[in-house]
Amino acid sequence: MPFPLILLAPPVVTIGVAVAKLLYDENEKNKKRNASKNSGKKKPAQQKTVAILGPRGSGKSSLVQLLVNGRVPDVVRPTNFLETEHSTTRLGKHEVALTIHDVSGDPSSRKQWKSAAKAANLVVFAISAEAVLTDDGYETARSAANFYGGLDFKRRTVLVVSHADMAEPQTSETYEHLLNHVRVKTLFKLVGAKDLVAANLLKHADQSRAIITIRTALK
């Protein structure tokens, strides 16, 4: 007597559907887990480049230390050639990786000024208060400003009047006088600056004011 024919297809189909559903559910769980992990990861830092330019003795190396370390050391080594520093800072909610080019203020380095400025998102152009208070200092600063302002491209520029401690007495009124001095206004126009700050870079309050001005211009 022949055995009855037993059809196995429906159970196989049922098992196949069940396995597919399990695989789908597991895949969805993995997606959610990965999304949760990725949401906790830090976003990559924005990349910004700053060029510090200006004649010799204008406080450029001090400004670099201020941007890199948040303070100016007691002894600052002057720059004799193009140097590059790196730092990470926060601008509002964003983390920013800074590349800072510090270029010698010697007139022989003007070609490096151009290449550093061209690669920069922001140029910090420093002049000493001596440029306001003495004729020789002004002529040196004006020559440097003429060169930078005459470049065939423009960058957002902050003009920093450093060594404001040369002006006596050291009061907010004295700083305002520096910023409103006709020579500073002339240099401001020559470099095409949009932001201006006076600072004694050895004074903590002035350091904070200078760095806030620069960070604001970077946004």
GROMACS .gro file of C-alpha atoms in nm:
model
  219
    1MET     CA    1   0.000   0.000   0.000
    2PRO     CA    2   0.155   0.329  -0.107
    3PHE     CA    3   0.238   0.590   0.155
    4PRO     CA    4   0.033   0.908   0.141
    5LEU     CA    5   0.204   1.210  -0.021
    6ILE     CA    6   0.294   1.474   0.236
    7LEU     CA    7   0.351   1.830   0.108
    8LEU     CA    8   0.629   2.016   0.293
    9ALA     CA    9   0.629   2.337   0.089
   10PRO     CA   10   0.402   2.548   0.310
   11PRO     CA   11   0.607   2.497   0.629
   12VAL     CA   12   0.928   2.579   0.438
   13VAL     CA   13   0.773   2.900   0.308
   14THR     CA   14   0.656   2.986   0.658
   15ILE     CA   15   1.003   2.927   0.802
   16GLY     CA   16   1.159   3.134   0.522
   17VAL     CA   17   0.929   3.427   0.595
   18ALA     CA   18   1.005   3.404   0.965
   19VAL     CA   19   1.381   3.405   0.904
   20ALA     CA   20   1.351   3.702   0.668
   21LYS     CA   21   1.156   3.893   0.932
   22LEU     CA   22   1.416   3.813   1.199
   23LEU     CA   23   1.694   3.932   0.969
   24TYR     CA   24   1.501   4.251   0.891
   25ASP     CA   25   1.437   4.322   1.259
   26GLU     CA   26   1.804   4.262   1.344
   27ASN     CA   27   1.911   4.492   1.062
   28GLU     CA   28   1.683   4.768   1.191
   29LYS     CA   29   1.822   4.726   1.543
   30ASN     CA   30   2.175   4.757   1.408
   31LYS     CA   31   2.081   5.074   1.222
   32LYS     CA   32   1.941   5.227   1.540
   33ARG     CA   33   2.248   5.125   1.741
   34ASN     CA   34   2.481   5.277   1.480
   35ALA     CA   35   2.274   5.593   1.464
   36SER     CA   36   2.293   5.622   1.842
   37LYS     CA   37   2.671   5.574   1.837
   38ASN     CA   38   2.718   5.827   1.559
   39SER     CA   39   2.504   6.086   1.735
   40GLY     CA   40   2.745   6.073   2.029
   41LYS     CA   41   3.052   6.124   1.813
   42LYS     CA   42   3.213   6.469   1.797
   43LYS     CA   43   3.172   6.651   1.469
   44PRO     CA   44   3.500   6.711   1.290
   45ALA     CA   45   3.652   7.049   1.374
   46GLN     CA   46   3.625   7.327   1.120
   47GLN     CA   47   3.957   7.422   0.963
   48LYS     CA   48   4.061   7.789   0.977
   49THR     CA   49   4.390   7.953   0.885
   50VAL     CA   50   4.519   8.280   1.032
   51ALA     CA   51   4.815   8.481   0.903
   52ILE     CA   52   4.988   8.718   1.146
   53LEU     CA   53   5.153   9.002   0.954
   54GLY     CA   54   5.313   9.335   1.036
   55PRO     CA   55   5.650   9.508   1.066
   56ARG     CA   56   5.920   9.396   1.308
   57GLY     CA   57   5.854   9.467   1.675
   58SER     CA   58   5.478   9.490   1.631
   59GLY     CA   59   5.388   9.204   1.867
   60LYS     CA   60   5.318   8.933   1.607
   61SER     CA   61   5.490   8.652   1.799
   62SER     CA   62   5.303   8.756   2.115
   63LEU     CA   63   4.974   8.734   1.924
   64VAL     CA   64   5.064   8.385   1.803
   65GLN     CA   65   5.131   8.271   2.160
   66LEU     CA   66   4.804   8.429   2.267
   67LEU     CA   67   4.610   8.233   2.005
   68VAL     CA   68   4.794   7.906   2.067
   69ASN     CA   69   4.826   7.907   2.447
   70GLY     CA   70   4.572   8.166   2.558
   71ARG     CA   71   4.842   8.382   2.715
   72VAL     CA   72   5.164   8.565   2.633
   73PRO     CA   73   5.477   8.427   2.805
   74ASP     CA   74   5.725   8.655   2.981
   75VAL     CA   75   5.982   8.597   2.707
   76VAL     CA   76   5.878   8.589   2.341
   77ARG     CA   77   6.121   8.490   2.068
   78PRO     CA   78   6.096   8.708   1.756
   79THR     CA   79   6.022   8.539   1.424
   80ASN     CA   80   6.300   8.531   1.166
   81PHE     CA   81   6.120   8.324   0.901
   82LEU     CA   82   5.780   8.170   0.829
   83GLU     CA   83   5.663   7.960   1.125
   84THR     CA   84   5.343   7.762   1.160
   85GLU     CA   85   5.157   7.679   1.481
   86HIS     CA   86   4.843   7.473   1.539
   87SER     CA   87   4.573   7.515   1.799
   88THR     CA   88   4.215   7.412   1.867
   89THR     CA   89   3.961   7.659   1.998
   90ARG     CA   90   3.585   7.702   2.020
   91LEU     CA   91   3.391   7.962   1.825
   92GLY     CA   92   3.039   7.957   1.965
   93LYS     CA   93   2.917   7.597   1.939
   94HIS     CA   94   3.184   7.496   1.690
   95GLU     CA   95   3.527   7.351   1.750
   96VAL     CA   96   3.783   7.509   1.521
   97ALA     CA   97   4.126   7.376   1.431
   98LEU     CA   98   4.350   7.678   1.375
   99THR     CA   99   4.658   7.688   1.156
  100ILE     CA  100   4.853   8.004   1.237
  101HIS     CA  101   5.122   8.139   1.007
  102ASP     CA  102   5.366   8.377   1.175
  103VAL     CA  103   5.575   8.564   0.918
  104SER     CA  104   5.886   8.772   0.981
  105GLY     CA  105   5.828   9.147   0.968
  106ASP     CA  106   6.146   9.206   0.773
  107PRO     CA  107   6.082   9.369   0.430
  108SER     CA  108   6.271   9.080   0.267
  109SER     CA  109   5.985   8.849   0.375
  110ARG     CA  110   5.712   9.029   0.180
  111LYS     CA  111   5.672   8.740  -0.069
  112GLN     CA  112   5.598   8.513   0.228
  113TRP     CA  113   5.342   8.769   0.345
  114LYS     CA  114   5.157   8.731   0.018
  115SER     CA  115   5.155   8.349   0.020
  116ALA     CA  116   5.055   8.335   0.389
  117ALA     CA  117   4.776   8.590   0.341
  118LYS     CA  118   4.645   8.411   0.031
  119ALA     CA  119   4.614   8.084   0.224
  120ALA     CA  120   4.441   8.251   0.521
  121ASN     CA  121   4.077   8.290   0.621
  122LEU     CA  122   4.179   8.584   0.839
  123VAL     CA  123   4.478   8.818   0.852
  124VAL     CA  124   4.579   8.981   1.179
  125PHE     CA  125   4.788   9.285   1.090
  126ALA     CA  126   4.983   9.418   1.388
  127ILE     CA  127   5.137   9.760   1.432
  128SER     CA  128   5.307   9.896   1.741
  129ALA     CA  129   5.183  10.208   1.917
  130GLU     CA  130   5.522  10.340   1.809
  131ALA     CA  131   5.369  10.369   1.462
  132VAL     CA  132   5.137  10.629   1.607
  133LEU     CA  133   5.379  10.802   1.843
  134THR     CA  134   5.695  10.836   1.629
  135ASP     CA  135   5.759  10.940   1.271
  136ASP     CA  136   6.004  10.656   1.200
  137GLY     CA  137   5.762  10.398   1.337
  138TYR     CA  138   5.481  10.540   1.125
  139GLU     CA  139   5.684  10.530   0.803
  140THR     CA  140   5.777  10.165   0.868
  141ALA     CA  141   5.416  10.070   0.941
  142ARG     CA  142   5.284  10.263   0.641
  143SER     CA  143   5.528  10.088   0.406
  144ALA     CA  144   5.413   9.747   0.536
  145ALA     CA  145   5.045   9.848   0.519
  146ASN     CA  146   5.087   9.975   0.162
  147PHE     CA  147   5.233   9.642   0.054
  148TYR     CA  148   4.960   9.432   0.216
  149GLY     CA  149   4.679   9.662   0.106
  150GLY     CA  150   4.810   9.653  -0.251
  151LEU     CA  151   4.790   9.275  -0.289
  152ASP     CA  152   4.570   9.154  -0.575
  153PHE     CA  153   4.328   8.979  -0.337
  154LYS     CA  154   4.151   9.071  -0.015
  155ARG     CA  155   4.113   8.888   0.316
  156ARG     CA  156   3.915   8.969   0.628
  157THR     CA  157   4.163   9.171   0.835
  158VAL     CA  158   4.194   9.271   1.200
  159LEU     CA  159   4.426   9.563   1.279
  160VAL     CA  160   4.587   9.526   1.622
  161VAL     CA  161   4.761   9.828   1.774
  162SER     CA  162   4.999   9.645   2.008
  163HIS     CA  163   5.236   9.774   2.276
  164ALA     CA  164   4.967  10.016   2.383
  165ASP     CA  165   5.162  10.043   2.711
  166MET     CA  166   5.389  10.287   2.525
  167ALA     CA  167   5.106  10.538   2.553
  168GLU     CA  168   5.091  10.709   2.890
  169PRO     CA  169   4.886  10.704   3.102
  170GLN     CA  170   4.745  10.356   3.038
  171THR     CA  171   4.373  10.423   3.055
  172SER     CA  172   4.075  10.338   2.839
  173GLU     CA  173   4.070  10.703   2.728
  174THR     CA  174   4.432  10.671   2.611
  175TYR     CA  175   4.344  10.357   2.415
  176GLU     CA  176   4.049  10.535   2.255
  177HIS     CA  177   4.285  10.817   2.159
  178LEU     CA  178   4.514  10.563   1.992
  179LEU     CA  179   4.230  10.404   1.799
  180ASN     CA  180   4.101  10.742   1.683
  181HIS     CA  181   4.444  10.880   1.595
  182VAL     CA  182   4.464  10.996   1.233
  183ARG     CA  183   4.764  10.768   1.171
  184VAL     CA  184   4.578  10.460   1.293
  185LYS     CA  185   4.280  10.553   1.075
  186THR     CA  186   4.512  10.587   0.776
  187LEU     CA  187   4.674  10.247   0.840
  188PHE     CA  188   4.328  10.095   0.897
  189LYS     CA  189   4.224  10.207   0.548
  190LEU     CA  190   4.552  10.106   0.386
  191VAL     CA  191   4.524   9.744   0.501
  192GLY     CA  192   4.150   9.733   0.434
  193ALA     CA  193   4.073   9.620   0.789
  194LYS     CA  194   3.723   9.560   0.923
  195ASP     CA  195   3.813   9.521   1.290
  196LEU     CA  196   4.037   9.726   1.520
  197VAL     CA  197   4.169   9.675   1.872
  198ALA     CA  198   4.439   9.835   2.089
  199ALA     CA  199   4.619   9.616   2.340
  200ASN     CA  200   4.905   9.596   2.585
  201LEU     CA  201   4.975   9.229   2.519
  202LEU     CA  202   5.135   9.187   2.862
  203LYS     CA  203   4.811   9.287   3.034
  204HIS     CA  204   4.554   9.012   3.094
  205ALA     CA  205   4.246   9.226   3.024
  206ASP     CA  206   4.399   9.347   2.699
  207GLN     CA  207   4.491   8.992   2.598
  208SER     CA  208   4.127   8.890   2.645
  209ARG     CA  209   4.002   9.186   2.443
  210ALA     CA  210   4.245   9.112   2.159
  211ILE     CA  211   4.162   8.742   2.141
  212ILE     CA  212   3.786   8.809   2.154
  213THR     CA  213   3.819   9.052   1.862
  214ILE     CA  214   4.017   8.798   1.658
  215ARG     CA  215   3.784   8.507   1.738
  216THR     CA  216   3.478   8.715   1.649
  217ALA     CA  217   3.633   8.802   1.313
  218LEU     CA  218   3.695   8.430   1.249
  219LYS     CA  219   3.328   8.334   1.274
   0.00000   0.00000   0.00000
